[in-house]
């Protein structure tokens, strides 16, 4: 049995665990990250692409934003397509702020590459990770690494292990409560080394279903289409996917769309999920471990970042000033922001997708709302301020 101790044991080397680990190390707090996968696997996951100020701000605070500022693309607007027109939401004009298009993979790489230089230990390929004694002041994380049983004792455990992790199930049913909505479709995503069809993102509502034109750089595009959950990747050879994207995104986007071989294709189900509370005893839940949003508002990664902002400040106050007030209010503060992002992601999902049980009335509601958005600055402001990210 190998044994060690630290101040904060972090489970999961996704964006939440990595950002939290770096912020704690920057403040001189001991932290170790325990990750189930290997580094190559973590870096191969293609996920979010739009960063709010809360997320870019953490990279800046860590002095790790150089590559993001060199390669990322600040966007000042976003577009909604309704089959006939493109409605532009002038995010910068309405809010004075922009969003940053920079892939989650790149952000994760920046944080992983810096870890050895910042004395942040990441234990990769930890098997059978389990949390113990979370209702005490001396919890521990047990796992097996290279066949050797290991134990890390800590003052706190941060569960940054995503939706399928082990942290959330460790909170007793008598204490925690899940809230969930599952949508009857998924998103089929494709990544290709072709220039984007528009300099901004386009979210399209088409009779065949939702489509999104996104991007990672001026030479790399990321597209998505809504598909039934019964669909398989084999059903979508590249040509069929490009034809469908061109149709759903509309003639203007289609005219500027460059096709190319898919570098990656995957289908992700859509879900809204919140677990309350996000803190029990010595265990905190952070990011996807506590909540999932459908990707329509690009909020998943940014919510992980706001949780990290609240929790790192609370842990720093605890260890540096012996002040536990912020720890006591972490869950409440984080959840207040989470629920607002859940509402926005749900409402944009309902507006932009075709639901199998929708009738003509539901469709007319979507048309009326898109028409209202096109004609009302107040409606555009509601989208802009949520899309750019609500204040902490
Ligand atoms: P992550 O990124 O899931 O990281 C959790 C980490 O914990 C590890 N882990 C464990 N480690 C040790 N022991 C265990 N028992 C463990 N169980 C799990 C995992 O290997 C992983 O490394 O959660 P985090 O850090 O909270 O970050 C959240 C974001 O990743 C997430 O919100 C977004 O990526 C959500 N999301 C998207 N968000 C967007 O805004 N736009 C998107 O296009 C988008 N696409 C996606 C997504 C999430 C996806 N998942 C999770 C199914 C596409 C997918 C496929
Ligand atoms: C992405 O680029 O992967 C992306 C962008 C915006 C979203 C979801 C995904 O709302």
Short mmCIF file of C-alpha atoms and ligand atoms in Angstrom, two decimals:
data_model
loop_
_atom_site.label_atom_id
_atom_site.label_comp_id
_atom_site.label_asym_id
_atom_site.label_seq_id
_atom_site.Cartn_x
_atom_site.Cartn_y
_atom_site.Cartn_z
CA UNK A 1 0.00 0.00 0.00
CA UNK A 2 1.36 3.42 -0.99
CA UNK A 3 0.25 6.30 1.23
CA UNK A 4 0.55 10.07 1.06
CA UNK A 5 -1.22 13.16 2.30
CA UNK A 6 -2.20 16.48 0.76
CA UNK A 7 -4.54 19.36 1.52
CA UNK A 8 -6.96 18.90 -1.40
CA UNK A 9 -7.32 15.63 -3.33
CA UNK A 10 -8.86 16.34 -6.73
CA UNK A 11 -10.55 13.52 -8.64
CA UNK A 12 -10.48 14.05 -12.42
CA UNK A 13 -8.11 15.84 -14.80
CA UNK A 14 -10.78 17.42 -16.97
CA UNK A 15 -10.97 21.22 -17.21
CA UNK A 16 -12.52 21.53 -13.71
CA UNK A 17 -9.85 19.48 -11.92
CA UNK A 18 -6.98 21.06 -13.84
CA UNK A 19 -8.12 24.66 -13.32
CA UNK A 20 -8.79 24.02 -9.64
CA UNK A 21 -5.45 22.27 -9.11
CA UNK A 22 -3.51 25.10 -10.72
CA UNK A 23 -5.34 27.83 -8.79
CA UNK A 24 -4.70 26.04 -5.49
CA UNK A 25 -1.00 25.47 -6.28
CA UNK A 26 -0.68 29.14 -7.28
CA UNK A 27 -1.92 30.03 -3.78
CA UNK A 28 0.57 27.63 -2.18
CA UNK A 29 -2.03 24.99 -1.27
CA UNK A 30 -1.06 21.31 -1.68
CA UNK A 31 -3.17 19.48 -4.25
CA UNK A 32 -2.94 16.18 -6.15
CA UNK A 33 -5.08 15.20 -9.13
CA UNK A 34 -6.12 11.55 -9.53
CA UNK A 35 -7.30 10.68 -13.08
CA UNK A 36 -8.68 7.41 -14.38
CA UNK A 37 -7.58 7.80 -18.01
CA UNK A 38 -4.16 8.37 -19.56
CA UNK A 39 -3.03 11.77 -20.80
CA UNK A 40 -3.46 10.94 -24.51
CA UNK A 41 -7.07 9.90 -23.93
CA UNK A 42 -7.90 13.09 -22.03
CA UNK A 43 -6.37 15.16 -24.82
CA UNK A 44 -8.23 13.31 -27.57
CA UNK A 45 -11.71 14.28 -26.34
CA UNK A 46 -13.30 16.86 -28.64
CA UNK A 47 -15.81 18.86 -26.66
CA UNK A 48 -16.63 22.50 -26.01
CA UNK A 49 -15.42 25.41 -28.11
CA UNK A 50 -16.76 28.70 -26.72
CA UNK A 51 -15.21 30.27 -23.62
CA UNK A 52 -16.77 32.98 -21.45
CA UNK A 53 -14.75 35.57 -19.57
CA UNK A 54 -14.93 33.48 -16.40
CA UNK A 55 -12.95 30.74 -18.17
CA UNK A 56 -10.50 32.96 -20.08
CA UNK A 57 -10.03 34.91 -16.82
CA UNK A 58 -8.83 31.78 -15.01
CA UNK A 59 -6.22 31.08 -17.71
CA UNK A 60 -5.12 34.73 -17.45
CA UNK A 61 -4.95 34.61 -13.66
CA UNK A 62 -2.74 31.53 -14.00
CA UNK A 63 -0.55 33.30 -16.56
CA UNK A 64 -1.33 30.47 -19.00
CA UNK A 65 -3.32 32.46 -21.56
CA UNK A 66 -0.58 33.18 -24.07
CA UNK A 67 -1.52 30.43 -26.57
CA UNK A 68 -5.24 31.21 -26.17
CA UNK A 69 -4.67 34.87 -27.01
CA UNK A 70 -2.46 33.95 -29.98
CA UNK A 71 -4.69 31.20 -31.43
CA UNK A 72 -8.18 31.84 -30.04
CA UNK A 73 -10.76 33.85 -31.95
CA UNK A 74 -12.75 36.52 -30.04
CA UNK A 75 -16.32 36.58 -31.39
CA UNK A 76 -18.52 39.65 -31.10
CA UNK A 77 -21.74 38.10 -32.38
CA UNK A 78 -23.67 34.87 -32.90
CA UNK A 79 -26.35 33.98 -35.45
CA UNK A 80 -29.68 32.16 -35.33
CA UNK A 81 -31.02 30.75 -38.62
CA UNK A 82 -34.73 30.01 -38.96
CA UNK A 83 -34.87 28.59 -42.46
CA UNK A 84 -35.45 31.96 -44.10
CA UNK A 85 -33.20 34.49 -42.43
CA UNK A 86 -30.09 34.85 -40.31
CA UNK A 87 -30.75 36.74 -37.07
CA UNK A 88 -27.50 38.25 -35.77
CA UNK A 89 -27.17 38.81 -32.03
CA UNK A 90 -24.63 41.60 -31.57
CA UNK A 91 -23.11 40.31 -28.36
CA UNK A 92 -20.43 42.97 -28.12
CA UNK A 93 -22.73 45.86 -29.07
CA UNK A 94 -25.31 44.75 -26.51
CA UNK A 95 -23.05 43.70 -23.62
CA UNK A 96 -19.68 45.32 -24.32
CA UNK A 97 -18.08 41.85 -24.11
CA UNK A 98 -17.04 39.05 -26.45
CA UNK A 99 -16.69 35.26 -26.22
CA UNK A 100 -13.50 33.38 -27.08
CA UNK A 101 -13.54 30.52 -29.56
CA UNK A 102 -10.79 28.19 -28.27
CA UNK A 103 -11.25 24.44 -28.00
CA UNK A 104 -11.55 22.64 -24.67
CA UNK A 105 -8.81 20.31 -25.95
CA UNK A 106 -6.41 23.26 -26.29
CA UNK A 107 -7.28 24.65 -22.86
CA UNK A 108 -6.77 21.19 -21.34
CA UNK A 109 -3.42 20.87 -23.12
CA UNK A 110 -2.24 24.25 -21.78
CA UNK A 111 -3.11 23.21 -18.23
CA UNK A 112 -1.60 19.70 -18.50
CA UNK A 113 1.63 20.97 -20.12
CA UNK A 114 2.10 23.53 -17.32
CA UNK A 115 1.46 21.08 -14.46
CA UNK A 116 5.07 19.84 -14.01
CA UNK A 117 6.39 23.42 -13.99
CA UNK A 118 3.83 24.50 -11.39
CA UNK A 119 4.45 21.51 -9.12
CA UNK A 120 0.95 20.15 -9.71
CA UNK A 121 1.03 16.36 -9.52
CA UNK A 122 -1.36 14.44 -11.78
CA UNK A 123 -1.64 10.69 -11.20
CA UNK A 124 -2.78 9.17 -14.53
CA UNK A 125 -4.41 5.77 -15.04
CA UNK A 126 -5.66 5.39 -11.47
CA UNK A 127 -8.00 2.39 -11.29
CA UNK A 128 -10.89 1.70 -8.90
CA UNK A 129 -10.88 5.24 -7.50
CA UNK A 130 -13.10 5.55 -4.40
CA UNK A 131 -13.72 8.24 -1.79
CA UNK A 132 -13.91 7.42 1.93
CA UNK A 133 -14.83 9.16 5.19
CA UNK A 134 -16.32 12.23 3.50
CA UNK A 135 -18.37 12.97 6.61
CA UNK A 136 -15.15 13.42 8.63
CA UNK A 137 -12.40 16.08 8.56
CA UNK A 138 -9.94 13.47 7.30
CA UNK A 139 -11.36 11.98 4.10
CA UNK A 140 -9.25 9.90 1.75
CA UNK A 141 -9.15 8.72 -1.84
CA UNK A 142 -8.18 5.10 -2.51
CA UNK A 143 -7.15 3.73 -5.90
CA UNK A 144 -4.89 1.23 -7.60
CA UNK A 145 -1.98 2.38 -9.72
CA UNK A 146 0.28 -0.09 -11.56
CA UNK A 147 -1.21 -2.87 -9.46
CA UNK A 148 -0.33 -1.13 -6.17
CA UNK A 149 -3.08 -0.05 -3.81
CA UNK A 150 -2.72 3.64 -2.96
CA UNK A 151 -4.30 5.99 -0.47
CA UNK A 152 -4.23 9.80 -0.42
CA UNK A 153 -5.34 11.46 2.79
CA UNK A 154 -6.61 15.04 2.52
CA UNK A 155 -8.52 17.74 4.36
CA UNK A 156 -10.95 18.07 1.42
CA UNK A 157 -11.84 16.13 -1.73
CA UNK A 158 -12.92 17.95 -4.89
CA UNK A 159 -15.03 15.67 -7.10
CA UNK A 160 -14.17 16.93 -10.60
CA UNK A 161 -14.81 13.52 -12.15
CA UNK A 162 -17.59 14.36 -14.59
CA UNK A 163 -21.11 12.97 -14.92
CA UNK A 164 -20.10 9.29 -14.65
CA UNK A 165 -17.61 9.74 -11.80
CA UNK A 166 -17.54 8.22 -8.31
CA UNK A 167 -17.86 11.41 -6.25
CA UNK A 168 -21.54 12.27 -6.67
CA UNK A 169 -22.73 8.69 -5.83
CA UNK A 170 -20.76 8.97 -2.54
CA UNK A 171 -23.28 11.55 -1.27
CA UNK A 172 -26.07 9.66 0.55
CA UNK A 173 -29.55 9.63 -1.05
CA UNK A 174 -30.93 11.11 2.16
CA UNK A 175 -28.82 14.27 1.56
CA UNK A 176 -28.67 14.77 -2.20
CA UNK A 177 -31.31 15.24 -4.83
CA UNK A 178 -30.97 15.02 -8.64
CA UNK A 179 -33.09 17.05 -11.09
CA UNK A 180 -33.04 15.73 -14.64
CA UNK A 181 -34.48 16.15 -18.11
CA UNK A 182 -33.41 13.88 -20.95
CA UNK A 183 -34.01 15.03 -24.53
CA UNK A 184 -35.21 12.62 -27.24
CA UNK A 185 -32.22 13.24 -29.56
CA UNK A 186 -28.46 13.69 -29.66
CA UNK A 187 -25.90 15.80 -31.51
CA UNK A 188 -23.73 14.25 -34.18
CA UNK A 189 -20.50 16.29 -34.27
CA UNK A 190 -17.88 16.42 -36.99
CA UNK A 191 -14.45 18.05 -36.93
CA UNK A 192 -12.70 18.86 -40.24
CA UNK A 193 -9.70 20.83 -41.41
CA UNK A 194 -11.68 23.21 -43.59
CA UNK A 195 -12.29 26.96 -43.18
CA UNK A 196 -15.52 27.87 -41.32
CA UNK A 197 -18.56 28.76 -43.48
CA UNK A 198 -19.14 31.96 -41.50
CA UNK A 199 -16.93 34.09 -39.28
CA UNK A 200 -19.48 33.61 -36.46
CA UNK A 201 -21.36 30.59 -35.09
CA UNK A 202 -24.73 29.75 -36.68
CA UNK A 203 -27.42 27.91 -34.69
CA UNK A 204 -30.09 26.74 -37.17
CA UNK A 205 -33.65 25.50 -36.70
CA UNK A 206 -34.61 23.51 -39.80
CA UNK A 207 -37.54 21.19 -40.56
CA UNK A 208 -35.07 18.25 -40.55
CA UNK A 209 -33.75 19.30 -37.13
CA UNK A 210 -31.15 21.54 -35.51
CA UNK A 211 -27.70 22.26 -36.98
CA UNK A 212 -24.73 24.25 -35.67
CA UNK A 213 -21.78 25.69 -37.58
CA UNK A 214 -18.91 26.23 -35.18
CA UNK A 215 -15.15 26.43 -35.52
CA UNK A 216 -11.83 25.92 -33.79
CA UNK A 217 -9.66 28.21 -35.95
CA UNK A 218 -9.67 29.86 -39.36
CA UNK A 219 -8.76 26.47 -40.88
CA UNK A 220 -10.66 24.03 -38.65
CA UNK A 221 -14.45 23.71 -38.45
CA UNK A 222 -16.75 21.96 -36.02
CA UNK A 223 -20.31 21.18 -37.13
CA UNK A 224 -23.21 19.44 -35.42
CA UNK A 225 -26.63 18.11 -36.43
CA UNK A 226 -29.51 16.91 -34.29
CA UNK A 227 -30.08 13.15 -34.81
CA UNK A 228 -32.46 10.59 -33.26
CA UNK A 229 -30.79 8.57 -30.49
CA UNK A 230 -31.28 5.43 -32.56
CA UNK A 231 -28.89 6.76 -35.23
CA UNK A 232 -25.40 5.21 -35.60
CA UNK A 233 -22.22 6.84 -36.90
CA UNK A 234 -22.22 4.36 -39.81
CA UNK A 235 -25.53 5.92 -40.93
CA UNK A 236 -23.66 9.17 -41.57
CA UNK A 237 -20.87 8.83 -44.15
CA UNK A 238 -19.14 12.18 -44.79
CA UNK A 239 -21.07 13.04 -47.97
CA UNK A 240 -24.46 12.52 -46.36
CA UNK A 241 -23.41 14.63 -43.37
CA UNK A 242 -22.13 17.55 -45.49
CA UNK A 243 -25.33 17.48 -47.61
CA UNK A 244 -27.48 17.57 -44.49
CA UNK A 245 -25.45 20.41 -42.95
CA UNK A 246 -25.73 22.46 -46.14
CA UNK A 247 -29.49 21.93 -46.18
CA UNK A 248 -30.11 22.71 -42.51
CA UNK A 249 -27.76 25.72 -42.24
CA UNK A 250 -29.36 27.41 -45.27
CA UNK A 251 -28.23 28.61 -48.69
CA UNK A 252 -25.90 31.39 -47.50
CA UNK A 253 -23.87 29.10 -45.22
CA UNK A 254 -24.00 26.32 -47.81
CA UNK A 255 -22.51 28.62 -50.45
CA UNK A 256 -19.49 29.26 -48.22
CA UNK A 257 -19.12 25.75 -46.81
CA UNK A 258 -15.96 23.83 -47.65
CA UNK A 259 -16.25 20.06 -47.34
CA UNK A 260 -13.44 17.81 -46.22
CA UNK A 261 -12.70 14.47 -44.59
CA UNK A 262 -13.94 14.09 -41.01
CA UNK A 263 -11.10 14.06 -38.45
CA UNK A 264 -13.54 13.00 -35.76
CA UNK A 265 -17.22 12.12 -35.60
CA UNK A 266 -19.22 11.32 -32.49
CA UNK A 267 -22.79 11.30 -31.19
CA UNK A 268 -23.55 12.81 -27.76
CA UNK A 269 -26.95 12.56 -26.04
CA UNK A 270 -28.51 15.76 -24.66
CA UNK A 271 -29.39 16.09 -21.00
CA UNK A 272 -30.19 18.72 -18.38
CA UNK A 273 -29.12 17.63 -14.90
CA UNK A 274 -28.50 19.32 -11.56
CA UNK A 275 -27.53 17.66 -8.29
CA UNK A 276 -28.16 19.51 -5.03
CA UNK A 277 -26.25 20.18 -2.82
CA UNK A 278 -22.79 20.45 -4.38
CA UNK A 279 -21.08 20.04 -0.98
CA UNK A 280 -21.40 17.37 1.67
CA UNK A 281 -19.00 17.03 4.59
CA UNK A 282 -15.46 17.23 3.18
CA UNK A 283 -16.52 16.55 -0.43
CA UNK A 284 -17.26 19.22 -3.04
CA UNK A 285 -18.76 18.51 -6.46
CA UNK A 286 -17.42 20.64 -9.31
CA UNK A 287 -18.41 20.90 -13.01
CA UNK A 288 -20.08 17.99 -14.82
CA UNK A 289 -19.93 15.90 -11.62
CA UNK A 290 -22.75 18.11 -10.32
CA UNK A 291 -24.54 19.35 -13.43
CA UNK A 292 -24.99 18.79 -17.15
CA UNK A 293 -26.45 21.21 -19.69
CA UNK A 294 -27.43 20.46 -23.26
CA UNK A 295 -24.63 21.99 -25.38
CA UNK A 296 -26.92 24.46 -27.16
CA UNK A 297 -25.79 27.45 -25.07
CA UNK A 298 -22.08 26.40 -24.87
CA UNK A 299 -22.32 26.54 -21.08
CA UNK A 300 -20.91 23.18 -19.84
CA UNK A 301 -17.24 24.06 -19.62
CA UNK A 302 -17.95 27.62 -18.51
CA UNK A 303 -20.07 26.39 -15.58
CA UNK A 304 -17.18 24.15 -14.55
CA UNK A 305 -15.01 27.30 -14.58
CA UNK A 306 -17.44 29.31 -12.41
CA UNK A 307 -17.65 26.45 -9.88
CA UNK A 308 -13.84 26.45 -9.81
CA UNK A 309 -13.75 30.23 -9.29
CA UNK A 310 -16.07 29.95 -6.25
CA UNK A 311 -14.44 26.86 -4.78
CA UNK A 312 -10.81 27.97 -5.21
CA UNK A 313 -11.60 31.27 -3.46
CA UNK A 314 -13.34 29.38 -0.63
CA UNK A 315 -10.47 26.90 -0.18
CA UNK A 316 -7.87 29.67 -0.29
CA UNK A 317 -9.79 31.61 2.42
CA UNK A 318 -9.97 28.41 4.49
CA UNK A 319 -6.28 27.50 4.27
CA UNK A 320 -4.80 31.01 4.34
CA UNK A 321 -7.13 32.79 6.76
CA UNK A 322 -8.85 29.93 8.57
CA UNK A 323 -12.12 31.37 7.27
CA UNK A 324 -14.76 28.73 6.49
CA UNK A 325 -17.64 31.07 5.56
CA UNK A 326 -17.12 30.76 1.80
CA UNK A 327 -16.89 26.97 2.07
CA UNK A 328 -20.27 26.94 3.79
CA UNK A 329 -21.87 28.96 0.99
CA UNK A 330 -20.09 27.32 -2.01
CA UNK A 331 -22.99 25.08 -2.98
CA UNK A 332 -25.61 27.81 -2.73
CA UNK A 333 -23.53 30.32 -4.71
CA UNK A 334 -22.53 27.87 -7.43
CA UNK A 335 -26.08 26.53 -7.81
CA UNK A 336 -27.54 30.04 -8.25
CA UNK A 337 -25.39 30.47 -11.36
CA UNK A 338 -25.87 26.84 -12.48
CA UNK A 339 -29.68 27.08 -12.51
CA UNK A 340 -29.62 30.25 -14.63
CA UNK A 341 -27.33 28.58 -17.17
CA UNK A 342 -29.54 25.48 -17.08
CA UNK A 343 -32.54 27.67 -17.90
CA UNK A 344 -30.77 29.39 -20.79
CA UNK A 345 -29.44 26.12 -22.27
CA UNK A 346 -32.86 24.47 -21.94
CA UNK A 347 -34.69 27.40 -23.49
CA UNK A 348 -32.29 27.65 -26.46
CA UNK A 349 -32.57 23.87 -26.90
CA UNK A 350 -36.39 24.06 -26.92
CA UNK A 351 -36.32 26.96 -29.39
CA UNK A 352 -33.87 25.50 -31.90
CA UNK A 353 -34.63 21.74 -32.03
CA UNK A 354 -37.44 19.68 -33.58
CA UNK A 355 -39.10 17.43 -31.00
CA UNK A 356 -40.71 14.17 -32.18
CA UNK A 357 -43.99 14.87 -30.32
CA UNK A 358 -44.30 18.52 -31.35
CA UNK A 359 -47.49 19.51 -33.13
CA UNK A 360 -48.25 22.51 -35.33
CA UNK A 361 -48.90 24.69 -32.31
CA UNK A 362 -45.46 24.01 -30.80
CA UNK A 363 -43.90 24.84 -34.16
CA UNK A 364 -45.77 28.15 -34.35
CA UNK A 365 -44.47 29.00 -30.86
CA UNK A 366 -40.89 28.55 -32.14
CA UNK A 367 -41.62 30.67 -35.21
CA UNK A 368 -43.21 33.40 -33.08
CA UNK A 369 -40.29 33.44 -30.66
CA UNK A 370 -37.71 33.63 -33.44
CA UNK A 371 -39.75 36.44 -35.01
CA UNK A 372 -39.83 38.25 -31.67
CA UNK A 373 -36.06 37.85 -31.27
CA UNK A 374 -35.50 39.21 -34.79
CA UNK A 375 -37.53 42.32 -34.04
CA UNK A 376 -36.76 43.09 -30.38
CA UNK A 377 -33.54 44.45 -28.95
CA UNK A 378 -34.74 43.40 -25.48
CA UNK A 379 -35.08 39.78 -26.65
CA UNK A 380 -31.64 39.95 -28.28
CA UNK A 381 -30.20 41.36 -25.05
CA UNK A 382 -31.59 38.39 -23.11
CA UNK A 383 -29.72 36.01 -25.41
CA UNK A 384 -26.56 38.14 -25.55
CA UNK A 385 -26.10 38.54 -21.79
CA UNK A 386 -26.67 34.84 -21.17
CA UNK A 387 -24.50 33.71 -24.08
CA UNK A 388 -21.59 35.91 -23.06
CA UNK A 389 -21.97 34.61 -19.48
CA UNK A 390 -23.79 35.96 -16.42
CA UNK A 391 -21.63 37.64 -13.78
CA UNK A 392 -20.13 35.55 -10.98
P1 LIG B 1 -14.96 16.22 -17.63
O1 LIG B 1 -14.37 16.97 -18.77
O2 LIG B 1 -15.91 15.12 -17.93
O3 LIG B 1 -13.72 15.64 -16.80
C1 LIG B 1 -13.90 14.67 -15.79
C2 LIG B 1 -12.61 13.91 -15.66
O4 LIG B 1 -12.74 12.95 -14.61
C3 LIG B 1 -12.24 11.72 -15.05
N1 LIG B 1 -12.89 10.66 -14.27
C4 LIG B 1 -12.29 10.03 -13.24
N2 LIG B 1 -11.07 10.17 -12.71
C5 LIG B 1 -10.77 9.37 -11.65
N3 LIG B 1 -11.63 8.45 -11.15
C6 LIG B 1 -12.86 8.29 -11.67
N4 LIG B 1 -13.69 7.38 -11.17
C7 LIG B 1 -13.24 9.10 -12.76
N5 LIG B 1 -14.36 9.21 -13.50
C8 LIG B 1 -14.13 10.16 -14.41
C9 LIG B 1 -12.54 11.67 -16.53
O5 LIG B 1 -11.71 10.76 -17.22
C10 LIG B 1 -12.27 13.12 -16.91
O6 LIG B 1 -10.93 13.33 -17.28
O7 LIG B 1 -15.68 17.18 -16.58
P2 LIG B 1 -15.33 18.70 -16.14
O8 LIG B 1 -13.87 18.82 -15.81
O9 LIG B 1 -16.35 19.04 -15.14
O10 LIG B 1 -15.51 19.59 -17.44
C11 LIG B 1 -16.79 19.79 -17.96
C12 LIG B 1 -16.72 19.85 -19.49
O11 LIG B 1 -15.89 18.83 -19.99
C13 LIG B 1 -18.11 19.67 -20.06
O12 LIG B 1 -19.06 20.50 -19.38
C14 LIG B 1 -18.21 20.03 -21.52
O13 LIG B 1 -17.25 19.41 -22.31
C15 LIG B 1 -19.61 19.59 -21.95
N6 LIG B 1 -19.65 19.32 -23.34
C16 LIG B 1 -19.75 20.39 -24.16
N7 LIG B 1 -19.85 21.62 -23.63
C17 LIG B 1 -19.95 22.69 -24.43
O14 LIG B 1 -20.03 23.83 -23.92
N8 LIG B 1 -19.93 22.53 -25.80
C18 LIG B 1 -19.81 21.26 -26.37
O15 LIG B 1 -19.76 21.14 -27.57
C19 LIG B 1 -19.72 20.15 -25.55
N9 LIG B 1 -19.60 18.90 -26.07
C20 LIG B 1 -19.54 18.01 -23.84
C21 LIG B 1 -19.50 17.82 -25.23
C22 LIG B 1 -19.48 16.88 -23.00
C23 LIG B 1 -19.39 15.58 -23.51
N10 LIG B 1 -19.42 14.45 -22.61
C24 LIG B 1 -18.99 14.60 -21.22
C25 LIG B 1 -20.18 13.31 -22.85
C26 LIG B 1 -19.37 16.54 -25.77
C27 LIG B 1 -19.32 15.42 -24.92
C28 LIG B 1 -19.14 14.05 -25.55
C1 LIG B 2 -18.36 23.74 -30.31
O1 LIG B 2 -17.66 24.46 -31.03
O2 LIG B 2 -18.04 22.56 -30.07
C2 LIG B 2 -19.62 24.26 -29.76
C3 LIG B 2 -19.90 25.60 -29.89
C4 LIG B 2 -21.08 26.10 -29.38
C5 LIG B 2 -21.97 25.26 -28.77
C6 LIG B 2 -21.69 23.92 -28.62
C7 LIG B 2 -20.51 23.41 -29.14
O3 LIG B 2 -23.14 25.76 -28.29
#
